[in-house]
Coordinates of C-alpha atoms in Angstrom, one line a residue:
M13 CA -19.6 -15.4 17.8
A14 CA -21.2 -16.5 21.0
Q15 CA -22.3 -19.5 23.0
R16 CA -26.0 -20.1 24.2
A17 CA -25.0 -22.7 26.9
M18 CA -22.3 -25.1 28.0
W19 CA -22.1 -28.2 30.1
L20 CA -19.6 -30.5 31.8
I21 CA -20.9 -34.0 32.4
S22 CA -19.3 -36.8 34.0
H23 CA -19.9 -40.2 32.5
E24 CA -20.9 -42.7 35.3
P25 CA -21.9 -46.1 33.9
G26 CA -23.9 -48.2 36.3
T27 CA -25.7 -45.2 37.9
L28 CA -29.4 -44.5 37.4
L29 CA -28.9 -41.6 34.9
R30 CA -25.5 -42.9 33.7
G31 CA -24.1 -39.4 34.2
T32 CA -24.1 -36.2 36.3
V33 CA -24.0 -32.6 35.2
R34 CA -21.1 -31.2 37.1
F35 CA -21.4 -27.7 35.7
S36 CA -23.7 -25.8 33.4
R37 CA -24.0 -22.3 32.3
R38 CA -26.7 -20.5 30.2
Y39 CA -26.5 -17.0 28.6
P40 CA -29.9 -15.4 28.5
T41 CA -28.8 -12.4 26.4
V42 CA -27.6 -14.8 23.8
E43 CA -30.7 -16.8 23.9
K44 CA -32.7 -13.7 23.0
R45 CA -30.4 -13.1 20.0
A46 CA -31.0 -16.8 19.0
K47 CA -34.7 -16.2 19.0
V48 CA -34.4 -13.3 16.6
F49 CA -31.8 -14.9 14.3
N50 CA -33.4 -18.4 14.2
G51 CA -37.1 -17.2 13.8
A52 CA -39.5 -20.1 13.4
T53 CA -36.7 -22.6 13.5
Y54 CA -35.6 -21.6 17.1
V55 CA -35.4 -24.4 19.6
P56 CA -35.0 -23.3 23.2
I57 CA -32.2 -24.7 25.4
P58 CA -33.6 -27.6 27.5
E59 CA -33.1 -28.1 31.4
D60 CA -30.1 -30.1 32.5
D61 CA -31.8 -33.6 33.0
P62 CA -33.4 -33.8 29.5
F63 CA -30.3 -32.5 27.9
L64 CA -28.2 -35.0 29.7
K65 CA -30.5 -37.9 28.7
A66 CA -30.5 -36.9 25.0
L67 CA -26.8 -36.3 24.8
L68 CA -25.9 -39.6 26.4
F69 CA -28.4 -41.4 24.0
E70 CA -26.8 -39.7 20.9
L71 CA -23.3 -40.6 22.1
R72 CA -24.3 -44.2 22.7
L73 CA -23.5 -44.0 26.4
L74 CA -26.8 -45.4 27.9
D75 CA -27.0 -49.0 28.8
D76 CA -30.3 -49.5 27.0
D77 CA -29.2 -48.1 23.6
K78 CA -27.6 -51.4 22.3
D79 CA -30.4 -51.8 19.7
F80 CA -30.2 -50.2 16.2
V81 CA -31.9 -46.8 16.1
E82 CA -32.6 -45.5 12.6
S83 CA -32.3 -41.8 13.4
R84 CA -28.9 -42.3 15.1
D85 CA -27.3 -45.4 13.8
S86 CA -28.0 -45.4 10.0
C87 CA -25.2 -44.9 7.5
S88 CA -26.7 -41.5 6.5
H89 CA -26.0 -40.2 10.1
I90 CA -22.3 -41.2 10.4
N91 CA -20.8 -38.2 12.4
K92 CA -17.2 -37.2 12.0
T93 CA -17.4 -33.6 13.3
S94 CA -18.4 -33.9 17.0
I95 CA -21.4 -31.8 16.1
Y96 CA -24.8 -33.3 16.8
G97 CA -28.5 -32.7 16.7
L98 CA -30.3 -33.7 19.9
P99 CA -34.0 -34.6 19.9
V100 CA -35.5 -32.6 22.8
G101 CA -39.3 -32.1 23.4
G102 CA -40.2 -33.3 19.9
E103 CA -37.8 -30.9 18.3
E104 CA -34.1 -31.0 17.4
L105 CA -31.5 -28.9 19.0
W106 CA -28.7 -28.1 16.6
P107 CA -25.8 -27.6 16.5
V108 CA -24.5 -29.2 19.7
V109 CA -20.7 -29.4 20.0
A110 CA -19.7 -32.4 22.2
F111 CA -16.8 -34.7 22.8
Q112 CA -15.7 -37.0 25.6
K113 CA -12.2 -36.9 27.3
N114 CA -11.0 -38.4 30.5
G115 CA -14.4 -39.5 31.6
M116 CA -15.8 -36.1 31.2
I117 CA -18.2 -34.9 28.4
Y118 CA -17.8 -31.3 27.3
A119 CA -20.7 -29.7 25.4
C120 CA -21.9 -26.4 24.2
V121 CA -24.5 -24.9 21.9
P122 CA -23.1 -22.1 19.6
L123 CA -25.2 -19.2 18.5
V124 CA -26.3 -19.5 14.8
E125 CA -26.8 -16.1 13.3
Q126 CA -29.4 -17.2 10.7
T127 CA -32.4 -19.5 10.2
L128 CA -31.7 -23.2 10.8
S129 CA -33.8 -24.5 7.9
P130 CA -32.1 -25.4 5.7
R131 CA -29.1 -26.2 7.8
P132 CA -26.2 -23.7 7.0
P133 CA -22.8 -25.2 6.3
L134 CA -20.8 -25.8 9.4
I135 CA -17.8 -23.5 8.1
S136 CA -20.2 -20.6 7.9
I137 CA -20.9 -20.8 11.8
S138 CA -18.1 -19.0 13.5
G139 CA -19.4 -20.0 16.9
I140 CA -18.5 -23.6 16.4
S141 CA -14.7 -23.0 16.3
Q142 CA -15.1 -20.7 19.3
G143 CA -17.0 -23.4 21.0
F144 CA -14.4 -25.9 20.5
E145 CA -11.7 -23.4 21.7
L146 CA -13.7 -22.8 24.8
L147 CA -14.3 -26.5 25.6
F148 CA -10.6 -27.4 25.0
G149 CA -9.6 -24.4 27.2
I150 CA -11.8 -25.7 30.0
Q151 CA -10.4 -29.2 29.5
D152 CA -6.8 -27.9 29.7
F153 CA -7.6 -26.1 32.8
L154 CA -9.3 -28.9 34.7
Y155 CA -6.6 -31.5 34.0
S156 CA -3.4 -29.4 33.9
G157 CA -1.6 -30.7 37.0
Q158 CA -4.8 -32.3 38.4
K159 CA -4.0 -35.4 40.5
N160 CA -7.2 -36.4 42.3
D161 CA -11.0 -35.6 42.7
T162 CA -10.4 -33.0 45.4
E163 CA -8.3 -30.9 42.9
L164 CA -10.9 -31.4 40.2
N165 CA -13.8 -30.3 42.5
T166 CA -11.7 -27.3 43.4
K167 CA -11.3 -26.3 39.8
L168 CA -14.9 -26.9 39.0
S169 CA -15.9 -24.5 41.9
Q170 CA -13.6 -21.9 40.3
L171 CA -15.2 -22.1 36.8
P172 CA -18.1 -19.6 37.4
D173 CA -15.7 -16.9 38.4
L174 CA -13.3 -17.7 35.6
L175 CA -15.9 -17.6 32.9
L176 CA -17.1 -14.2 34.0
Q177 CA -13.7 -13.0 32.7
A178 CA -12.8 -15.5 30.0
C179 CA -16.3 -15.8 28.5
P180 CA -18.6 -12.9 29.5
F181 CA -22.0 -12.9 28.0
G182 CA -21.2 -16.0 26.1
T183 CA -18.4 -14.5 24.0
L184 CA -14.9 -16.0 24.4
L185 CA -12.2 -13.6 25.1
D186 CA -9.4 -15.9 26.4
A187 CA -9.5 -19.7 26.2
N188 CA -6.6 -19.9 28.6
L189 CA -8.4 -20.0 31.8
Q190 CA -5.1 -20.0 33.8
N191 CA -4.8 -16.3 32.7
S192 CA -8.2 -15.5 34.3
L193 CA -7.3 -17.4 37.4
D194 CA -4.1 -15.4 37.8
S195 CA -6.0 -12.1 37.2
I196 CA -8.6 -12.6 39.9
N197 CA -6.1 -13.9 42.3
F198 CA -7.6 -17.0 43.9
A199 CA -6.3 -17.8 47.4
S200 CA -5.6 -21.4 46.3
V201 CA -2.3 -22.1 44.8
T202 CA -2.3 -22.3 41.0
H203 CA -0.5 -25.0 39.0
P204 CA 2.2 -24.0 36.6
Q205 CA 1.1 -24.0 33.0
K206 CA 2.2 -27.0 31.0
Q207 CA 4.9 -26.6 28.4
P208 CA 3.6 -27.6 25.0
A209 CA 5.7 -30.3 23.2
W210 CA 6.1 -28.2 20.1
K211 CA 7.6 -25.3 22.0
A212 CA 11.3 -26.2 22.9
G213 CA 11.9 -23.3 25.3
T214 CA 10.8 -19.9 26.5
Y215 CA 12.0 -16.3 25.7
K216 CA 13.7 -14.1 28.3
G217 CA 14.3 -10.5 27.6
K218 CA 12.6 -7.3 26.4
P219 CA 9.1 -8.1 24.9
Q220 CA 8.7 -7.1 21.2
V221 CA 6.6 -8.0 18.3
S222 CA 7.6 -7.5 14.7
I223 CA 5.2 -7.6 11.7
S224 CA 6.2 -7.6 8.1
I225 CA 3.8 -7.6 5.2
T226 CA 5.3 -8.6 1.8
E227 CA 3.3 -8.5 -1.4
K228 CA 4.6 -9.8 -4.7
V229 CA 3.0 -8.7 -7.9
K230 CA 3.1 -10.9 -10.9
S231 CA 2.1 -9.8 -14.4
M232 CA 2.1 -11.0 -18.0
Q233 CA 1.3 -8.1 -20.5
Y234 CA 1.0 -8.6 -24.3
D235 CA -0.6 -5.5 -25.7
K236 CA -2.8 -7.6 -27.9
R237 CA -6.6 -7.4 -28.6
D238 CA -6.9 -11.3 -28.7
V239 CA -4.9 -12.1 -25.5
A240 CA -5.8 -10.7 -22.1
D241 CA -3.2 -9.4 -19.9
T242 CA -3.0 -11.1 -16.5
W243 CA -1.8 -10.0 -13.1
Q244 CA -2.0 -11.2 -9.5
V245 CA -0.9 -10.2 -6.1
D246 CA 0.5 -12.8 -3.6
G247 CA 1.0 -11.7 0.0
A248 CA 2.7 -13.0 3.1
V249 CA 2.6 -11.8 6.7
T250 CA 5.7 -12.6 8.7
C251 CA 5.9 -12.4 12.5
K252 CA 8.5 -12.5 15.1
C253 CA 7.2 -12.4 18.7
D254 CA 9.7 -12.2 21.6
L255 CA 7.5 -12.6 24.6
E256 CA 8.0 -14.0 28.0
G257 CA 5.8 -16.9 29.3
I258 CA 5.0 -20.4 28.1
M259 CA 1.9 -19.7 26.0
P260 CA 1.5 -15.9 25.3
N261 CA -1.5 -15.0 23.2
V262 CA -1.4 -12.4 20.4
T263 CA -4.1 -11.0 18.1
I264 CA -3.1 -9.2 15.0
S265 CA -5.5 -7.4 12.7
L266 CA -4.9 -6.7 9.1
S267 CA -6.9 -3.7 7.7
L268 CA -7.7 -2.3 4.3
P269 CA -8.4 1.3 3.2
T270 CA -11.7 2.2 1.8
N271 CA -10.6 1.4 -1.8
G272 CA -8.5 -1.5 -0.8
S273 CA -8.7 -4.9 -2.6
P274 CA -10.1 -7.7 -0.5
L275 CA -7.7 -10.5 0.6
Q276 CA -8.5 -14.0 -0.8
D277 CA -7.3 -17.6 -0.6
I278 CA -6.0 -17.1 2.9
L279 CA -3.9 -19.8 4.4
V280 CA -2.9 -19.6 8.0
H281 CA -0.1 -21.1 10.2
P282 CA -1.2 -23.9 12.4
C283 CA -0.6 -21.7 15.6
V284 CA -3.7 -19.6 14.6
T285 CA -6.4 -20.6 17.2
S286 CA -9.5 -19.4 15.5
L287 CA -10.8 -17.5 12.3
D288 CA -14.0 -15.8 11.2
S289 CA -15.5 -18.0 8.5
A290 CA -15.7 -15.1 6.1
I291 CA -11.9 -15.1 6.1
L292 CA -11.6 -18.7 5.1
T293 CA -14.4 -18.7 2.4
S294 CA -13.1 -15.8 0.5
S295 CA -11.7 -17.3 -2.8
S296 CA -10.3 -15.9 -6.0
I297 CA -12.4 -18.4 -7.9
D298 CA -15.6 -16.5 -7.0
A299 CA -16.5 -13.4 -8.9
M300 CA -15.7 -10.1 -7.1
D301 CA -18.7 -8.1 -5.9
D302 CA -19.5 -5.5 -3.2
S303 CA -20.4 -8.1 -0.7
A304 CA -16.8 -9.5 -0.7
F305 CA -15.3 -9.5 2.9
S306 CA -12.9 -6.7 3.3
G307 CA -11.8 -7.0 6.9
P308 CA -10.6 -6.3 9.4
Y309 CA -8.9 -9.7 9.2
K310 CA -8.2 -10.9 12.8
F311 CA -5.7 -13.6 13.6
P312 CA -5.5 -14.8 17.3
F313 CA -2.5 -17.1 17.8
T314 CA 0.1 -18.5 20.2
P315 CA 3.4 -17.7 18.6
P316 CA 6.4 -20.1 18.3
L317 CA 9.7 -18.8 19.3
E318 CA 11.2 -18.4 15.8
S319 CA 10.1 -16.1 12.9
F320 CA 7.2 -17.6 11.0
N321 CA 4.7 -16.8 8.3
L322 CA 1.4 -16.0 10.0
C323 CA -0.6 -16.2 6.7
Y324 CA -0.5 -16.2 3.0
Y325 CA -3.1 -14.5 0.7
T326 CA -3.8 -13.5 -2.9
S327 CA -5.9 -10.5 -4.2
Q328 CA -7.3 -9.3 -7.4
V329 CA -6.3 -5.8 -7.8
P330 CA -8.0 -3.7 -10.5
V331 CA -4.8 -2.8 -12.5
P332 CA -1.1 -3.7 -12.5
P333 CA 1.2 -1.1 -10.9
I334 CA 3.2 -0.5 -14.1
L335 CA 1.6 -0.8 -17.7
G336 CA 4.1 -1.6 -20.4
F337 CA 4.5 -1.8 -24.1
Y338 CA 7.4 -3.7 -25.8
Q339 CA 8.1 -4.0 -29.5
M340 CA 10.9 -5.7 -31.1
K341 CA 11.5 -5.9 -34.9
E342 CA 14.3 -7.8 -36.7
E343 CA 16.1 -5.9 -39.6
E344 CA 18.9 -7.9 -41.0
V345 CA 21.7 -8.2 -38.2
Q346 CA 20.0 -5.5 -36.1
L347 CA 17.0 -5.5 -33.8
K348 CA 14.9 -2.4 -33.5
I349 CA 13.3 -2.0 -30.0
T350 CA 10.7 0.3 -28.5
V351 CA 9.6 0.4 -24.9
S352 CA 7.1 2.4 -23.1
L353 CA 6.3 2.3 -19.4
K354 CA 3.6 4.0 -17.4
L355 CA 3.3 4.0 -13.6
H356 CA -0.4 4.0 -12.5
E357 CA -1.5 7.0 -10.7
S358 CA -2.6 5.1 -7.6
V359 CA 0.8 3.6 -7.1
K360 CA 3.3 5.1 -4.6
N361 CA 6.1 6.8 -6.8
N362 CA 9.0 6.1 -4.4
F363 CA 11.0 3.0 -5.3
E364 CA 13.9 1.5 -3.5
F365 CA 14.9 0.4 -7.0
C366 CA 13.3 -0.1 -10.4
E367 CA 14.9 -1.7 -13.4
A368 CA 13.9 -3.2 -16.7
H369 CA 15.9 -6.1 -18.0
I370 CA 15.8 -6.7 -21.7
P371 CA 17.5 -10.0 -22.6
F372 CA 18.2 -11.3 -26.1
Y373 CA 18.3 -15.1 -26.4
N374 CA 19.7 -17.4 -29.0
R375 CA 21.9 -14.7 -30.6
G376 CA 25.6 -13.7 -30.6
P377 CA 27.2 -11.1 -28.3
I378 CA 26.1 -7.5 -28.5
T379 CA 28.5 -5.5 -30.7
H380 CA 26.8 -2.1 -31.0
V381 CA 23.8 -0.3 -29.4
E382 CA 22.3 3.0 -30.4
Y383 CA 19.5 4.3 -28.1
K384 CA 17.5 7.1 -26.9
V385 CA 16.0 7.1 -23.4
S386 CA 13.7 9.7 -22.0
F387 CA 14.5 8.8 -18.3
G388 CA 17.2 7.0 -16.3
Q389 CA 20.2 5.3 -17.9
L390 CA 21.0 2.2 -19.9
E391 CA 23.7 -0.3 -19.1
V392 CA 24.9 -2.8 -21.8
F393 CA 26.2 -6.3 -20.9
R394 CA 27.6 -7.3 -24.2
E395 CA 28.7 -10.9 -23.5
K396 CA 25.3 -11.7 -21.8
S397 CA 23.3 -10.1 -24.5
L398 CA 21.5 -8.1 -22.0
L399 CA 20.3 -4.4 -21.6
I400 CA 19.5 -3.1 -18.2
W401 CA 17.4 0.1 -18.0
I402 CA 18.0 1.6 -14.6
I403 CA 15.0 3.7 -14.0
G404 CA 15.9 4.7 -10.4
Q405 CA 13.7 5.6 -7.5
K406 CA 11.1 7.8 -9.1
F407 CA 9.1 8.1 -12.3
P408 CA 8.9 11.6 -13.8
K409 CA 5.8 13.7 -13.1
S410 CA 4.2 12.5 -16.3
M411 CA 4.5 8.9 -14.9
E412 CA 5.5 7.8 -18.5
I413 CA 9.0 6.9 -19.8
G414 CA 10.3 5.5 -23.0
L415 CA 13.3 3.8 -24.6
S416 CA 14.1 3.2 -28.2
G417 CA 17.1 2.0 -30.1
T418 CA 18.9 -0.5 -32.3
V419 CA 21.0 -3.4 -31.2
T420 CA 23.5 -5.1 -33.3
F421 CA 24.8 -8.6 -32.7
G422 CA 28.0 -10.5 -33.7
A423 CA 28.2 -14.0 -35.0
K424 CA 27.6 -16.9 -32.5
G425 CA 30.9 -18.1 -31.1
H426 CA 31.9 -21.2 -29.3
E427 CA 31.4 -19.5 -26.0
K428 CA 28.1 -20.0 -24.3
Q429 CA 25.4 -17.5 -25.2
P430 CA 22.1 -17.2 -23.4
F431 CA 19.6 -19.8 -24.6
D432 CA 15.9 -20.1 -24.2
Q433 CA 13.4 -22.5 -25.8
I434 CA 10.6 -20.0 -25.7
C435 CA 12.3 -16.9 -27.0
I436 CA 12.9 -17.9 -30.5
G437 CA 12.7 -15.5 -33.5
G438 CA 10.6 -12.5 -32.6
T439 CA 9.3 -14.0 -29.2
A440 CA 10.9 -11.8 -26.6
Y441 CA 10.2 -10.2 -23.3
L442 CA 11.1 -7.3 -20.9
K443 CA 11.1 -8.2 -17.3
L444 CA 10.6 -5.5 -14.5
H445 CA 12.4 -5.6 -11.2
F446 CA 11.3 -3.2 -8.5
R447 CA 10.6 -2.8 -4.8
I448 CA 8.5 -0.2 -3.0
L449 CA 9.0 0.2 0.7
D450 CA 6.1 1.1 3.2
Y451 CA 3.5 0.2 0.6
T452 CA 1.3 -2.6 -0.5
L453 CA -0.8 -2.9 -3.7
T454 CA -3.8 -4.1 -1.8
G455 CA -3.4 -1.4 0.8
C456 CA -3.2 -4.0 3.5
Y457 CA -1.5 -2.8 6.7
A458 CA -1.2 -3.9 10.4
D459 CA -2.0 -1.1 12.7
Q460 CA 0.3 -1.1 15.7
H461 CA -2.6 0.1 18.1
S462 CA -4.7 -2.9 17.0
V463 CA -2.2 -5.6 18.0
Q464 CA -3.3 -7.3 21.3
V465 CA -0.7 -9.1 23.4
F466 CA -1.7 -11.2 26.4
A467 CA 1.7 -11.6 28.2
S468 CA 3.8 -10.1 30.8
G469 CA 5.3 -6.7 30.2
K470 CA 4.4 -4.1 27.5
P471 CA 6.0 -5.1 24.2
K472 CA 7.5 -2.9 21.6
I473 CA 5.5 -3.4 18.4
S474 CA 7.0 -2.6 15.0
T475 CA 5.4 -3.0 11.6
N476 CA 6.7 -2.7 8.0
R477 CA 5.4 -3.6 4.5
K478 CA 6.8 -3.7 1.0
L479 CA 5.8 -4.5 -2.6
I480 CA 8.1 -6.6 -4.8
S481 CA 7.9 -7.5 -8.4
S482 CA 8.0 -11.2 -9.2
D483 CA 7.7 -12.6 -12.7
Y484 CA 6.7 -9.3 -14.1
Y485 CA 6.8 -9.8 -17.9
I486 CA 6.0 -7.5 -20.8
W487 CA 6.1 -9.4 -24.1
N488 CA 7.0 -8.3 -27.6
S489 CA 3.7 -7.3 -29.1
K490 CA 4.9 -8.1 -32.7
A491 CA 5.3 -11.8 -32.0
P492 CA 2.8 -14.6 -31.1
A493 CA 1.9 -14.5 -27.4
P494 CA 3.5 -17.4 -25.4
E495 CA 1.4 -19.5 -22.9
P496 CA 1.0 -17.7 -19.6
S497 CA 2.8 -20.5 -17.8
S498 CA 5.9 -20.4 -20.0
H499 CA 7.9 -18.1 -17.6
T500 CA 5.7 -17.8 -14.5
L501 CA 3.6 -20.1 -12.3
Y502 CA 0.7 -18.6 -10.4
S503 CA 0.8 -20.6 -7.3
L504 CA 0.2 -19.9 -3.5
P505 CA 2.7 -21.2 -0.9
V506 CA 1.2 -23.8 1.4
F507 CA 1.8 -25.0 4.9
T508 CA 2.5 -28.6 5.7
N509 CA 0.4 -30.0 8.4
V510 CA -2.2 -27.3 8.3
S511 CA -5.1 -28.1 10.8
L512 CA -8.1 -25.9 11.5
L513 CA -10.9 -27.2 13.7
F514 CA -14.5 -26.7 12.9

C-alpha cells in the first residue's frame, strides 16, 4: 500500500489555466515499483501542468468543456467512485483518486501491485483506501481552525515536513497530520484538534486498552450416512479503549497459529479507518484452499468512548470440538437412551463448565430413571422432563465418555409439560452447553505486543479469549433428521450504518 504521487490544486475559474498546483509530491522509489508491477501497462506520472489540465478536463472544470465529449460524458463513463482515468501523452493514467472540497482539489495516484490490463477490481487495490485516508487527513489539517489565506499558506508550507513523518516513501503511517505537527514541534502555534460530532466527550484517567475475543461454535450432528453434519464458528472482537485525547489512534492485529483456520465474512465497526482488501474479500462462500488469507488481520481505528464490537467473523474449522452420538428408542412407557461424546484431541481440555441437556418433549413427568454414566453425574428434573449430564471441567484421558439408561414417564396431567412442534415421536436431541477460557477454536488471538496506540501515556493492554457453545445439537440417530434451520439459524451479526470507503 503506497502512493506514487499526490497534488493539491486550487480551482481558479477565470484564470488562464483555471487552476494552480499549490503542492505536489512524487515518490521515486514507489515509481520504480510501479514499473515492475505494471510491466507493459505502466504509465509514468506526468509533470504538474499536463496533469493539471487533464484533471480539470475530466472534472469538467475548464471553461471550454461545455460540449459533449464521448470519452468523458457518455452513459458508460458515469463515475460514482471519485476514481478517474486521465488521458496523458496518448496514454491513460489510472487509477487517479480525486475530489473537490472548499475550492481545493485533492488528488493522488495509488500504487497498483499488478498489471493494469485488464483493470483489476477497485476492492483489490488497497492503495485506494489509503489514498482517500491520506487526502482526507490533509484536508482536515488544512481547514481545521483555518480562518484566512495566510493560515492556509502557512499550513501548506508545513506539508513537506509533515509528510516526511506521516507518509514516508509514499506509505501512510498516520493520517492525523496534527500528530506529526506536534511531534516535530513547529514554532508556529498549532490549532486544537476539532471534536468529532459522534464523540460526546473525552476520557481522563489511566490509559488502558481491553481486547476480548469470543467465538461461538454451532453444530448439528445426526450420525447418518445420508445427512451431513454441519458446524460453524462465529467470532466477535470486543474492545474498550480508555485513552486521553480527542482522536487517539489504535491498531489491533489478530493472528493465527500455523494450523489456524482463516477468518472469513469479516464485518468491521464504522470506526475502522482502513482495511487490507484481502480481509474484506475472504468469504465462506468460496472453497477453502491454501491461498486463503490467514493474517495477520490489522484493524486501525479511532475508538469511541464506550465498549464496542470491533469486528465479527466466521470460520470453517475442520472438525467440531465435541463429536456426539445420541440414540433414543421407545419401549412401551419407557425410553431407552444411549449417549456417547468424544472431545477432539486438538481442543483444550479445560472447561469452565460442560453440560449435556437431554429434554423430553410432549410427554408426562419423569417418574423413574435408571442410568449408568462413565463420567460426571446426572441430575433429573422430573417436572421439566429434563436430564442434565454435568460433565465438569475436564474429559478423562481417553477423551470419550458415555451415558446409557431408561427413562419412565407418567401420564400427562393438566399441568404444563414441555411442548415442541419438532420433537414428536422419536425426533429428539441432546444439546451441549460449554465454555472454554483462554482458547478459541480458530486459534485466533490478539498479541499484546502487536497493539499500537498513538495517544499520550503508555496504556495497560489486556487481552482475553473464550469459546462458547451456541445451538450445539446432537439429534437422535434413530429418527428422521429435522431441517438444519429447525432449532438453529446460521447468521452473522451486522452493524447498522456500516460504511467503508474505496
